[in-house]
Coordinates of C-alpha atoms and ligand atoms in Angstrom, one line a residue:
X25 CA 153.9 -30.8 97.1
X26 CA 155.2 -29.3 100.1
X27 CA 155.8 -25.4 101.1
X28 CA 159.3 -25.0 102.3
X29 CA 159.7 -22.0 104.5
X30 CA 162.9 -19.7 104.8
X31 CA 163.5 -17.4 107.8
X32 CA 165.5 -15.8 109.8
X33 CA 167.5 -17.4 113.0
X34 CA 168.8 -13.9 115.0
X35 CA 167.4 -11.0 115.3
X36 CA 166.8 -9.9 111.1
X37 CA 168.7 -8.7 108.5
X38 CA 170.2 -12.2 108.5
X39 CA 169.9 -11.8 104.3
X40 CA 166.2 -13.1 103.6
X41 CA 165.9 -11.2 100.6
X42 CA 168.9 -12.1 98.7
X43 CA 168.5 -15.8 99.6
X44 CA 164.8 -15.8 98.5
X45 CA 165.8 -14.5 94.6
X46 CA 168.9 -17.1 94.9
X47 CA 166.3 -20.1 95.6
X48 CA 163.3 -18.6 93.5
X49 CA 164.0 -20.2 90.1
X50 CA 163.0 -23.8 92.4
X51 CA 160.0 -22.5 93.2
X52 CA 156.7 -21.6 91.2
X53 CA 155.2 -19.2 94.2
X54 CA 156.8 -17.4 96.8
X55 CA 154.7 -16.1 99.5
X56 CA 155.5 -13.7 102.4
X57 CA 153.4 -15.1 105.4
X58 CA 153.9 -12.1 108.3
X59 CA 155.5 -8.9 109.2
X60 CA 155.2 -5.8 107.1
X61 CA 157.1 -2.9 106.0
X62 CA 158.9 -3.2 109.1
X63 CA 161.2 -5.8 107.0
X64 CA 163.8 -4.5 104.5
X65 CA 164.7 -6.8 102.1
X66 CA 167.6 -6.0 100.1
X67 CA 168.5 -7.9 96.9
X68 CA 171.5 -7.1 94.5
X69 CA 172.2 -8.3 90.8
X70 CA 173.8 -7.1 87.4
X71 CA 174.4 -3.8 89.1
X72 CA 171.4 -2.8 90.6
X73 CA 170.0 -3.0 94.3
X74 CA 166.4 -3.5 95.6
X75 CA 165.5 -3.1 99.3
X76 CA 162.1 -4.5 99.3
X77 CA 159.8 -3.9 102.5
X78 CA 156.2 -6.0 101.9
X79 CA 156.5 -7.2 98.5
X80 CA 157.8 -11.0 98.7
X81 CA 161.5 -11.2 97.0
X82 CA 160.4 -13.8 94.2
X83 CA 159.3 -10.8 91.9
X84 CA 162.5 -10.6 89.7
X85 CA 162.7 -14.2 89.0
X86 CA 160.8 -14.6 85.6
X87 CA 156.7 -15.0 86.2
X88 CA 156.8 -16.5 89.4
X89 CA 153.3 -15.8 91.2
X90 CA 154.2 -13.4 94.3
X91 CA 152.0 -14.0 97.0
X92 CA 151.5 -11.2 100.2
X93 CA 149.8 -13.6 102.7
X94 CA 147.0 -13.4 104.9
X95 CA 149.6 -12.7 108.0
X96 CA 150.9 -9.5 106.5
X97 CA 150.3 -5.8 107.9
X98 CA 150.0 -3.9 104.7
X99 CA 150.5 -0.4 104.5
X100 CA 149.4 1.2 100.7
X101 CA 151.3 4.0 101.2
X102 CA 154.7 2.7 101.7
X103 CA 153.5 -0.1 99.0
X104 CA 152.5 2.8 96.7
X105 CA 156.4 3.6 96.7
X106 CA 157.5 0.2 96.2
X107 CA 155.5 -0.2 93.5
X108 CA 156.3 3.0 91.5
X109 CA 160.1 2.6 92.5
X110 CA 159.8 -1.2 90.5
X111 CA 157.7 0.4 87.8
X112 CA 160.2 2.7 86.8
X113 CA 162.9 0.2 86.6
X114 CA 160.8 -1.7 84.5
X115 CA 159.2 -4.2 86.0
X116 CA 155.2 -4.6 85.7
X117 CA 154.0 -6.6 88.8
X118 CA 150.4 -6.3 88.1
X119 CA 149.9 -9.7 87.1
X120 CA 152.6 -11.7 89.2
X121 CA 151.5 -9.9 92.6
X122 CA 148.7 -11.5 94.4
X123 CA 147.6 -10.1 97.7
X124 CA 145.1 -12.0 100.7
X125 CA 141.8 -10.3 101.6
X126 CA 142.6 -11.3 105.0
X127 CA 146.0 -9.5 105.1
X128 CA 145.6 -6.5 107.7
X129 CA 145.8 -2.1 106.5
X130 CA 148.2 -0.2 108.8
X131 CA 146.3 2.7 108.6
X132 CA 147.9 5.9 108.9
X133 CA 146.9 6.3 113.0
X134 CA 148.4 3.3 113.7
X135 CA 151.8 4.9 112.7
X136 CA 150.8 7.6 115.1
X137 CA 149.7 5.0 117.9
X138 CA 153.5 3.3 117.3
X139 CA 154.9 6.5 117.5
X140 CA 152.7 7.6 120.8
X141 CA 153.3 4.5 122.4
X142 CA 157.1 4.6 122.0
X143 CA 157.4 8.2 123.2
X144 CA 155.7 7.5 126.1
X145 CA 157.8 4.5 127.1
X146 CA 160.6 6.6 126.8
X147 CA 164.1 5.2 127.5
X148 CA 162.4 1.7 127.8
X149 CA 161.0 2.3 124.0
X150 CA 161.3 -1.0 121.8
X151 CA 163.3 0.7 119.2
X152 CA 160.4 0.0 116.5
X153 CA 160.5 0.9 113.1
X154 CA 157.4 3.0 113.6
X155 CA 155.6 1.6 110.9
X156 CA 152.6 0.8 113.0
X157 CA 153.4 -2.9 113.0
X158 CA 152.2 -3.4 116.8
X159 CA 149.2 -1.3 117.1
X160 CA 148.1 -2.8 113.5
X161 CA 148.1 -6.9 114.7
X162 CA 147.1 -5.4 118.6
X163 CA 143.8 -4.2 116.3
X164 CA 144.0 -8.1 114.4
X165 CA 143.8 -9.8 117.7
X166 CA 141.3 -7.7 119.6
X167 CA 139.0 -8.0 116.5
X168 CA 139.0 -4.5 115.2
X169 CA 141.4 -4.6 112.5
X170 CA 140.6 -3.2 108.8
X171 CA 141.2 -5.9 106.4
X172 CA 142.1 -5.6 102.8
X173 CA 139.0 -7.7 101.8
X174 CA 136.9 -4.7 103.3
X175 CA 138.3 -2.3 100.3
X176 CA 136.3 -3.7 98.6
X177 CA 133.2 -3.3 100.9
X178 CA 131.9 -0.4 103.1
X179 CA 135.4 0.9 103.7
X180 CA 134.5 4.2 104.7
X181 CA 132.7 3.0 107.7
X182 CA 134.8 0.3 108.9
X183 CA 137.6 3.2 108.5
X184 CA 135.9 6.0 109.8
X185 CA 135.5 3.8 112.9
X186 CA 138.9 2.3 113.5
X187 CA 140.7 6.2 113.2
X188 CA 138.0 7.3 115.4
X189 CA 139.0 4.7 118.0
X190 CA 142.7 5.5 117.8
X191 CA 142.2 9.3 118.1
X192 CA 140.4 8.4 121.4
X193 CA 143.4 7.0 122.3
X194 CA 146.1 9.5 121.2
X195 CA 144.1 12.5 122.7
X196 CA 144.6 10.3 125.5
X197 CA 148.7 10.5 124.8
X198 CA 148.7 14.3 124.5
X199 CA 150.2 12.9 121.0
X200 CA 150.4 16.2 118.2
X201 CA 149.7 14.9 115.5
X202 CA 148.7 15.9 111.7
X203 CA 146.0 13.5 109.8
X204 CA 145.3 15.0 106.7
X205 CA 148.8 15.0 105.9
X206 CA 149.5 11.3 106.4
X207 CA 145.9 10.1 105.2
X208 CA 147.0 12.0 101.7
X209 CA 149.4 9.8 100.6
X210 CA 147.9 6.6 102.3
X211 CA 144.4 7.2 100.0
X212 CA 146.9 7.7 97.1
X213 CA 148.5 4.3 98.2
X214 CA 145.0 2.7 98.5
X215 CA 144.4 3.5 94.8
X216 CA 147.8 1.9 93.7
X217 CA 146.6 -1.1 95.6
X218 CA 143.4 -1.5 94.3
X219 CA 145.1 -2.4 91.2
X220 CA 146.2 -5.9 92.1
X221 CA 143.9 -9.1 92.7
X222 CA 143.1 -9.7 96.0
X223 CA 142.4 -13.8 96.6
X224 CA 141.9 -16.2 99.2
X225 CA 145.5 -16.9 99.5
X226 CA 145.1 -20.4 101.6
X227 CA 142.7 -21.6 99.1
X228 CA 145.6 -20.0 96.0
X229 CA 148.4 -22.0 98.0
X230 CA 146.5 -25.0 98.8
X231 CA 145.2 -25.6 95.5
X232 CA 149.1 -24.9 94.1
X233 CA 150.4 -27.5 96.2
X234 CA 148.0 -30.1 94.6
X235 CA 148.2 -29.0 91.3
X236 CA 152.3 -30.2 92.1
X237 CA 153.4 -26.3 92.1
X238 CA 156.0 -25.5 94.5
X239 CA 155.6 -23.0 97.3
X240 CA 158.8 -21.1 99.2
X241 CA 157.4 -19.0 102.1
X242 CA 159.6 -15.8 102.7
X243 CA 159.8 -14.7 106.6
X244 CA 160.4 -11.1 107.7
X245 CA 162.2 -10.2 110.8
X246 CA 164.1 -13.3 112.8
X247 CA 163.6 -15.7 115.4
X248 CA 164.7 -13.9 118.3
X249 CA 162.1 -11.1 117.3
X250 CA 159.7 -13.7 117.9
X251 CA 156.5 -12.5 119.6
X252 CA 156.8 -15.5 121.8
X253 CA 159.9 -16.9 121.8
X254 CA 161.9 -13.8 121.4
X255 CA 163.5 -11.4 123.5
X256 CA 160.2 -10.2 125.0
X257 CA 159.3 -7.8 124.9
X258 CA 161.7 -6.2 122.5
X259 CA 160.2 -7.9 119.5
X260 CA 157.8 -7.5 116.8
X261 CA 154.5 -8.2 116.9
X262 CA 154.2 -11.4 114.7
X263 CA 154.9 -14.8 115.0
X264 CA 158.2 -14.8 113.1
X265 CA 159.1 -18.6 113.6
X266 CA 157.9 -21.5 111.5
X267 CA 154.7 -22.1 112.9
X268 CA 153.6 -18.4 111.2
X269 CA 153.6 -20.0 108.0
X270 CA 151.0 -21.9 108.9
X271 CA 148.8 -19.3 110.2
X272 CA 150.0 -16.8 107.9
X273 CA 149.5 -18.7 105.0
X274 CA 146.3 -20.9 105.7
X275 CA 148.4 -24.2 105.6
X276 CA 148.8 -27.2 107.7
X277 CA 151.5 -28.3 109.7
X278 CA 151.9 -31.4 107.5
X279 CA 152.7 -29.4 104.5
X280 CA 155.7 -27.9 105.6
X281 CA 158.6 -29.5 103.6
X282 CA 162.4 -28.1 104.4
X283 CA 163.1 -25.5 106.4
X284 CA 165.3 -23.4 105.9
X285 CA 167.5 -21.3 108.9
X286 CA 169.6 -18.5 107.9
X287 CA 172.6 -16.5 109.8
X288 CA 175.0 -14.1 109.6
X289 CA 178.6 -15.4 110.4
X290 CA 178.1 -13.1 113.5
X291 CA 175.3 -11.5 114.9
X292 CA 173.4 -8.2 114.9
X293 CA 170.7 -6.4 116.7
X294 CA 169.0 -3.1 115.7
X295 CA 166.6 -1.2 118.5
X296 CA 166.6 -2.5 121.8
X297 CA 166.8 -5.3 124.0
X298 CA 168.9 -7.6 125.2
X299 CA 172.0 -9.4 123.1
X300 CA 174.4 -11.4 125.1
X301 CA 177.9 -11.1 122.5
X302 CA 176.9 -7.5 121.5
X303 CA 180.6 -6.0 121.0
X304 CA 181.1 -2.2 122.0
X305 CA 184.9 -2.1 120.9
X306 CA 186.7 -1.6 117.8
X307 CA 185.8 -5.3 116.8
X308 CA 182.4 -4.9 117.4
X309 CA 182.8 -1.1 114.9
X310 CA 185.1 -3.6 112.6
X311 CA 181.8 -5.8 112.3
X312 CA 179.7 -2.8 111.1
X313 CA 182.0 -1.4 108.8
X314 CA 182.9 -4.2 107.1
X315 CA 179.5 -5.8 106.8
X316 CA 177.8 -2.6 106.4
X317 CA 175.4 -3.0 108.9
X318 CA 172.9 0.5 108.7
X319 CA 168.9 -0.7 108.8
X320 CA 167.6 -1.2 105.6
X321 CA 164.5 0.1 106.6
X322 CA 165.2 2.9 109.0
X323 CA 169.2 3.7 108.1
X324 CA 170.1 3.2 111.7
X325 CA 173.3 1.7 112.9
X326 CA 173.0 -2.0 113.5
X327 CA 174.4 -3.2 116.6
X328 CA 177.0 -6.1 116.1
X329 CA 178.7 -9.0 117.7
X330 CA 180.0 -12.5 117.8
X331 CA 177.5 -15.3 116.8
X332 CA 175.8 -17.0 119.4
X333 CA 175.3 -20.4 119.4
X334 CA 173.1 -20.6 122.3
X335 CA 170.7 -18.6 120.8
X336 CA 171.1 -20.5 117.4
X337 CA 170.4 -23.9 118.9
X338 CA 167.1 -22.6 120.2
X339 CA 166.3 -21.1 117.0
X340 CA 166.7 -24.3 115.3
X341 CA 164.7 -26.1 117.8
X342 CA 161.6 -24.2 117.3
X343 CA 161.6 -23.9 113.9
X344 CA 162.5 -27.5 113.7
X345 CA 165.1 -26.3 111.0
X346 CA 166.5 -28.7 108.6
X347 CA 169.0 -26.6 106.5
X348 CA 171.0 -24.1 107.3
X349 CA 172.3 -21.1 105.2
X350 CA 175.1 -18.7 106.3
X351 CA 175.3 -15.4 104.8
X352 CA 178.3 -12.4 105.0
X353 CA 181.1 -15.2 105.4
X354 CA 183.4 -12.2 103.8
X355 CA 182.9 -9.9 106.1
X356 CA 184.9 -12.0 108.4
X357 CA 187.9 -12.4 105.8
X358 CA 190.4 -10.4 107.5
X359 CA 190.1 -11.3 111.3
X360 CA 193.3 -13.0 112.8
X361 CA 190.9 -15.0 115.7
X362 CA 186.8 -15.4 115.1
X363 CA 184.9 -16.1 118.6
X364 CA 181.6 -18.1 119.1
X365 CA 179.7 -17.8 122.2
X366 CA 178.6 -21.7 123.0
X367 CA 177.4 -21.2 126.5
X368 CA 176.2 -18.4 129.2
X369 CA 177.5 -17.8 132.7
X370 CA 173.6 -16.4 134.0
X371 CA 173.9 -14.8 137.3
X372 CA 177.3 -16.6 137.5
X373 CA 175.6 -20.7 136.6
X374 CA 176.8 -21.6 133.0
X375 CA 174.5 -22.5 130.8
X376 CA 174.0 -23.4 127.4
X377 CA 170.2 -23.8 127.6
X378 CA 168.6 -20.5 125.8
X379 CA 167.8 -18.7 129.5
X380 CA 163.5 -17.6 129.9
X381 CA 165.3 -13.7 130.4
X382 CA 168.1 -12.2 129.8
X383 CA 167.3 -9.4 131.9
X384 CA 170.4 -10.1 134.3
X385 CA 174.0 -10.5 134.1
X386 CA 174.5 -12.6 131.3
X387 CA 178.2 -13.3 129.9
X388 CA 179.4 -14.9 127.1
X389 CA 181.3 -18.0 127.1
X390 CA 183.6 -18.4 123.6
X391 CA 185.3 -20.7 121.5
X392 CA 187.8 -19.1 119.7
X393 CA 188.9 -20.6 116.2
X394 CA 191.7 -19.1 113.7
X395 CA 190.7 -16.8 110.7
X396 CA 191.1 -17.7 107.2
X397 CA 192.5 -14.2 106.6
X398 CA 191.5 -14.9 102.9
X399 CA 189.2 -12.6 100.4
X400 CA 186.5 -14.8 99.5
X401 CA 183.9 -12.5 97.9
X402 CA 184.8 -14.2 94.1
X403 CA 185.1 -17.6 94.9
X404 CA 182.5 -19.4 93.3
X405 CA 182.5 -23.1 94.6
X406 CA 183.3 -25.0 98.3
X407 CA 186.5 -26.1 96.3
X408 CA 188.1 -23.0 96.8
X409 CA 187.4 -22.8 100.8
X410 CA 190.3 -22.1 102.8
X411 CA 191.3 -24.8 105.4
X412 CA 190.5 -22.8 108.3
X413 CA 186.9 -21.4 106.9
X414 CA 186.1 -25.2 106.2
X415 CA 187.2 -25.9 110.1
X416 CA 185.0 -23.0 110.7
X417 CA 181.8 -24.6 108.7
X418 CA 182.6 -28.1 110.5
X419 CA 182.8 -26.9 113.6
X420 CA 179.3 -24.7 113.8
X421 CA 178.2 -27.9 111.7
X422 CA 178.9 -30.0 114.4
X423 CA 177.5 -27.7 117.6
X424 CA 173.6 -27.0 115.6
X425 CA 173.8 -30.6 114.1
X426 CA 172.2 -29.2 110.5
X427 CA 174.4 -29.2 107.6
X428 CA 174.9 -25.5 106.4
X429 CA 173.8 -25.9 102.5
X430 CA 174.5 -22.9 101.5
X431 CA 177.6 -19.8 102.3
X432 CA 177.1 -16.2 100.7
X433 CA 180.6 -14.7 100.2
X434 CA 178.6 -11.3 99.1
X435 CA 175.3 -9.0 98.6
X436 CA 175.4 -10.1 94.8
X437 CA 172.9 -13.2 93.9
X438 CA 176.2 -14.2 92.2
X439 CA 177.9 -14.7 95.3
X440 CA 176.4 -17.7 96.7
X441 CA 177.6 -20.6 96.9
X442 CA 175.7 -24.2 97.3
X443 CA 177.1 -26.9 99.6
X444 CA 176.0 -30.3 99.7
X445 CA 174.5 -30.3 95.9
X446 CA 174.7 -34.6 95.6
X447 CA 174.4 -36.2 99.0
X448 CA 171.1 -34.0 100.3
Ligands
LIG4 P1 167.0 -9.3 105.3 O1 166.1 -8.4 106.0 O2 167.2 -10.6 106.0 O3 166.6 -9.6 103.9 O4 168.5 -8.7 105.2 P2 168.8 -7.1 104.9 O5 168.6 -6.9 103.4 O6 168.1 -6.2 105.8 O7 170.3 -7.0 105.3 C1 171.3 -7.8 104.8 C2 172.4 -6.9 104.2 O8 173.5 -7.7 103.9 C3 171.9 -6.3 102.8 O9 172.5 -5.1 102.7 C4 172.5 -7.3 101.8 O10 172.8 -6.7 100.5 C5 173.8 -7.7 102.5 N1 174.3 -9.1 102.2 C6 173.5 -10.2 102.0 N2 174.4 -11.3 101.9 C7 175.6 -10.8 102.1 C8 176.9 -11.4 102.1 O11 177.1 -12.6 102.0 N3 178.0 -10.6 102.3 C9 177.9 -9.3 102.4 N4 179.0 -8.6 102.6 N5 176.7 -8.6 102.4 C10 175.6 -9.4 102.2
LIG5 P1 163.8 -7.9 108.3 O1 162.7 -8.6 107.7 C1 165.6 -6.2 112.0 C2 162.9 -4.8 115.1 C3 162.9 -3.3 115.4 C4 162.5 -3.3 116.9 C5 161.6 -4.5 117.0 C6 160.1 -4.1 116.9 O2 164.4 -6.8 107.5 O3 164.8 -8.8 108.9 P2 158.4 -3.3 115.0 O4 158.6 -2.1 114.0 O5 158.3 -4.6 114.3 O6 157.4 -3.1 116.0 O7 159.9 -3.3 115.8 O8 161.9 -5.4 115.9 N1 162.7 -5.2 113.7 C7 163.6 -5.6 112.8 N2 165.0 -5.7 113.0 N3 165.1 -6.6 110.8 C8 163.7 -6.5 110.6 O9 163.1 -7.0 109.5 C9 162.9 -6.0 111.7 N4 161.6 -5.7 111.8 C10 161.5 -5.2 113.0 O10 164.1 -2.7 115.1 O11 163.7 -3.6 117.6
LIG6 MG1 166.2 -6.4 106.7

């Protein structure tokens, strides 16, 4: 068996979550392989809404085993409320949630570091969610990260050293700060995740794939957030692309069956950085209202534009994707013209080559293509597309070359709608 990985193409909140629940009946373990409570997940059916942040979005799909991989940044305090908040509802994860020794704590000063670091860069500030996602994998790669394996083995030490360290360096800040507050309800959270089994999750996922189990890995964040081939260097601090299954997850490049590359109809962006078809008119307001687009981990306004094909092409390249899924079709139901950017004018060359910067004058070059000025939010198969939606899915078909397999016409897991189902 293969793992098949989904993730996103832009810059997040392309709709990992609610694809991941669609696709989890397929599967027999879904496994998140980086990020951390930086993502917001947010899943809707029979009524009820979920915005999940580091448990993987397989865990309302029957017994499916729910794997956090090694190349997660685990926080037990914002895991604590997770947990409670699905314990309520009614749903006992105990047994279904696996979790890698080798996944990293965000301890409570690396919170304090994120926010430190962010104030002092002041109105060149990344715009992070300030959940201590960059100072937590800066710890990983320098070697001096607290593991969740080591919870289970002098913790107090390897602790006791690490928040030493980073008080060093927020003295060093002039950073106020309050740590008995914040340690209070991360010990609480440590408690809640002592609960669960912690595994070797490359030898759990390796030994699935040979028993013939399926695997689905879950990305968080986007492409474009990409610690190496994002917008650098407003992105996160993972490897958000395909090849962060790999590492994330403990398994080889040969393993990885389809993957699949999912999109909004249009684009957003929420902190910083550059983003070439951001819209700052009443189209771009139009975009936000209609699609809703307020973080799902932080409540801020998304920013919001036209899609960008440039950018999509080189998403698809890296990740090597081989299905595409485009979500929040509807939200384009009522517009007389849609636009897609296919090339950049860079310093006034055009280019449809994804540029090394985008630090300079970049401007969008657009196709334009008629709306389908149609509801579509309770359609329920391709048979009921309108003419100029399916113009719409031919041409973007035809510029990424990768059939789009799959069209959301809504938040509800009901509203999806599969493309494709004989011929791939
Ligand atoms: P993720 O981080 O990629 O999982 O995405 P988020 O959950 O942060 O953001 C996606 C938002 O769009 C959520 O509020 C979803 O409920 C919502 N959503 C997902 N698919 C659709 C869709 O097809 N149409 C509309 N209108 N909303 C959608
Ligand atoms: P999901 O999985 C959208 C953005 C932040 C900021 C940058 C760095 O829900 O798609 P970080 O806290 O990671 O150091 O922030 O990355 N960002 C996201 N934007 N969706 C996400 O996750 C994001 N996770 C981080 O806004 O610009
Ligand atoms: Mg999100």
């Amino acid at each position: 068996m293969k793992v098949d990985v989904l993730l996103g193409l832009q810059w997040g909140d392309e709709g990992k979550g609610k694809v991941v629940d669609v696709l989890t009946p397929q599967y027999d373990v879904i496994s998140r392989f980086q990020g951390g409570p930086n993502a917001g997940h947010t899943l809707e059916f029979n009524g009820s809404k979920f915005v999940l942040h580091t448990i993987p979005s397989g865990i309302f799909q029957g017994d499916k085993v729910n794997v956090i991989g090694n190349g997660v940044v685990l926080d037990p305090a914002i895991f604590k409320k997770e947990i409670e908040k699905l314990e309520t509802t009614g749903y006992d994860l105990t047994k279904k949630l696996l979790i890698s020794k080798k996944a990293h704590l965000i301890l409570p000063t690396h919170r304090l570091l994120d926010a430190a670091y962010e104030a002092a860069k002041g109105a060149s500030k990344i715009g992070s969610t300030l959940k201590g996602i960059g100072p937590t994998y800066t710890d990983k790669v320098s070697r001096n990260g607290v593991r969740v394996g080591d919870i289970l083995e002098n913790f107090d030490a390897k602790y006791k050293a690490a928040v030493e360290r980073h008080e060093t360096i927020l003295k060093q800040y002039n950073f106020e700060y309050n740590l008995a507050e914040v340690e209070k309800e991360w010990f609480e959270g440590l408690e809640v995740l002592k609960r669960f089994t912690f595994i070797d999750s490359e030898q759990f996922v390796n030994d699935a794939l040979k028993g013939g189990r399926s695997v689905l890995a879950e990305g968080a964040q986007g492409t474009m957030l990409d610690i190496d081939f994002g917008s650098y260097p407003f992105v996160t601090s993972s490897n958000t692309v395909c090849a962060g299954a790999c590492t994330g997850l403990g398994i080889a490049p040969n393993k990885i069956g389809d993957v699949f590359g999912i999109f909004k109809a249009y684009c957003t962006r929420v902190g910083s950085g550059p983003f070439p078809t951001e819209l700052f008119d009443e189209t771009g307001e139009e975009l936000r209202q209609r699609g809703h687009e307020f973080g799902s981990t932080t409540g801020r306004a998304r920013r919001c534009g036209w899609i960008d094909l440039v950018a999509l092409k080189y998403a698809i390249m890296v990740n090597g994707v081989t299905k595409l899924i485009m979500m929040k079709s509807d939200v384009l139901d009522q517009f007389e013209v849609i636009k897609a950017c296919v090339a950049y004018k860079v310093n006034g060359e055009e280019t449809s080559v994804f540029p090394y910067s985008l630090d300079g004058e970049v401007e969008p070059i657009y196709s334009e293509l008629p709306g389908w000025k149609t509801d579509m939010t309770k359609m329920q198969s391709e048979d009921e597309f309108p003419e100029e939606f399916n113009n719409y899915l031919a041409f973007l078909e035809e510029e990424l070359e990768v059939p789009i397999t799959i069209v959301s016409v809504g938040p509800d897991r009901d509203q999806t709608i599969e493309r494709y189902t004989e011929e791939i």
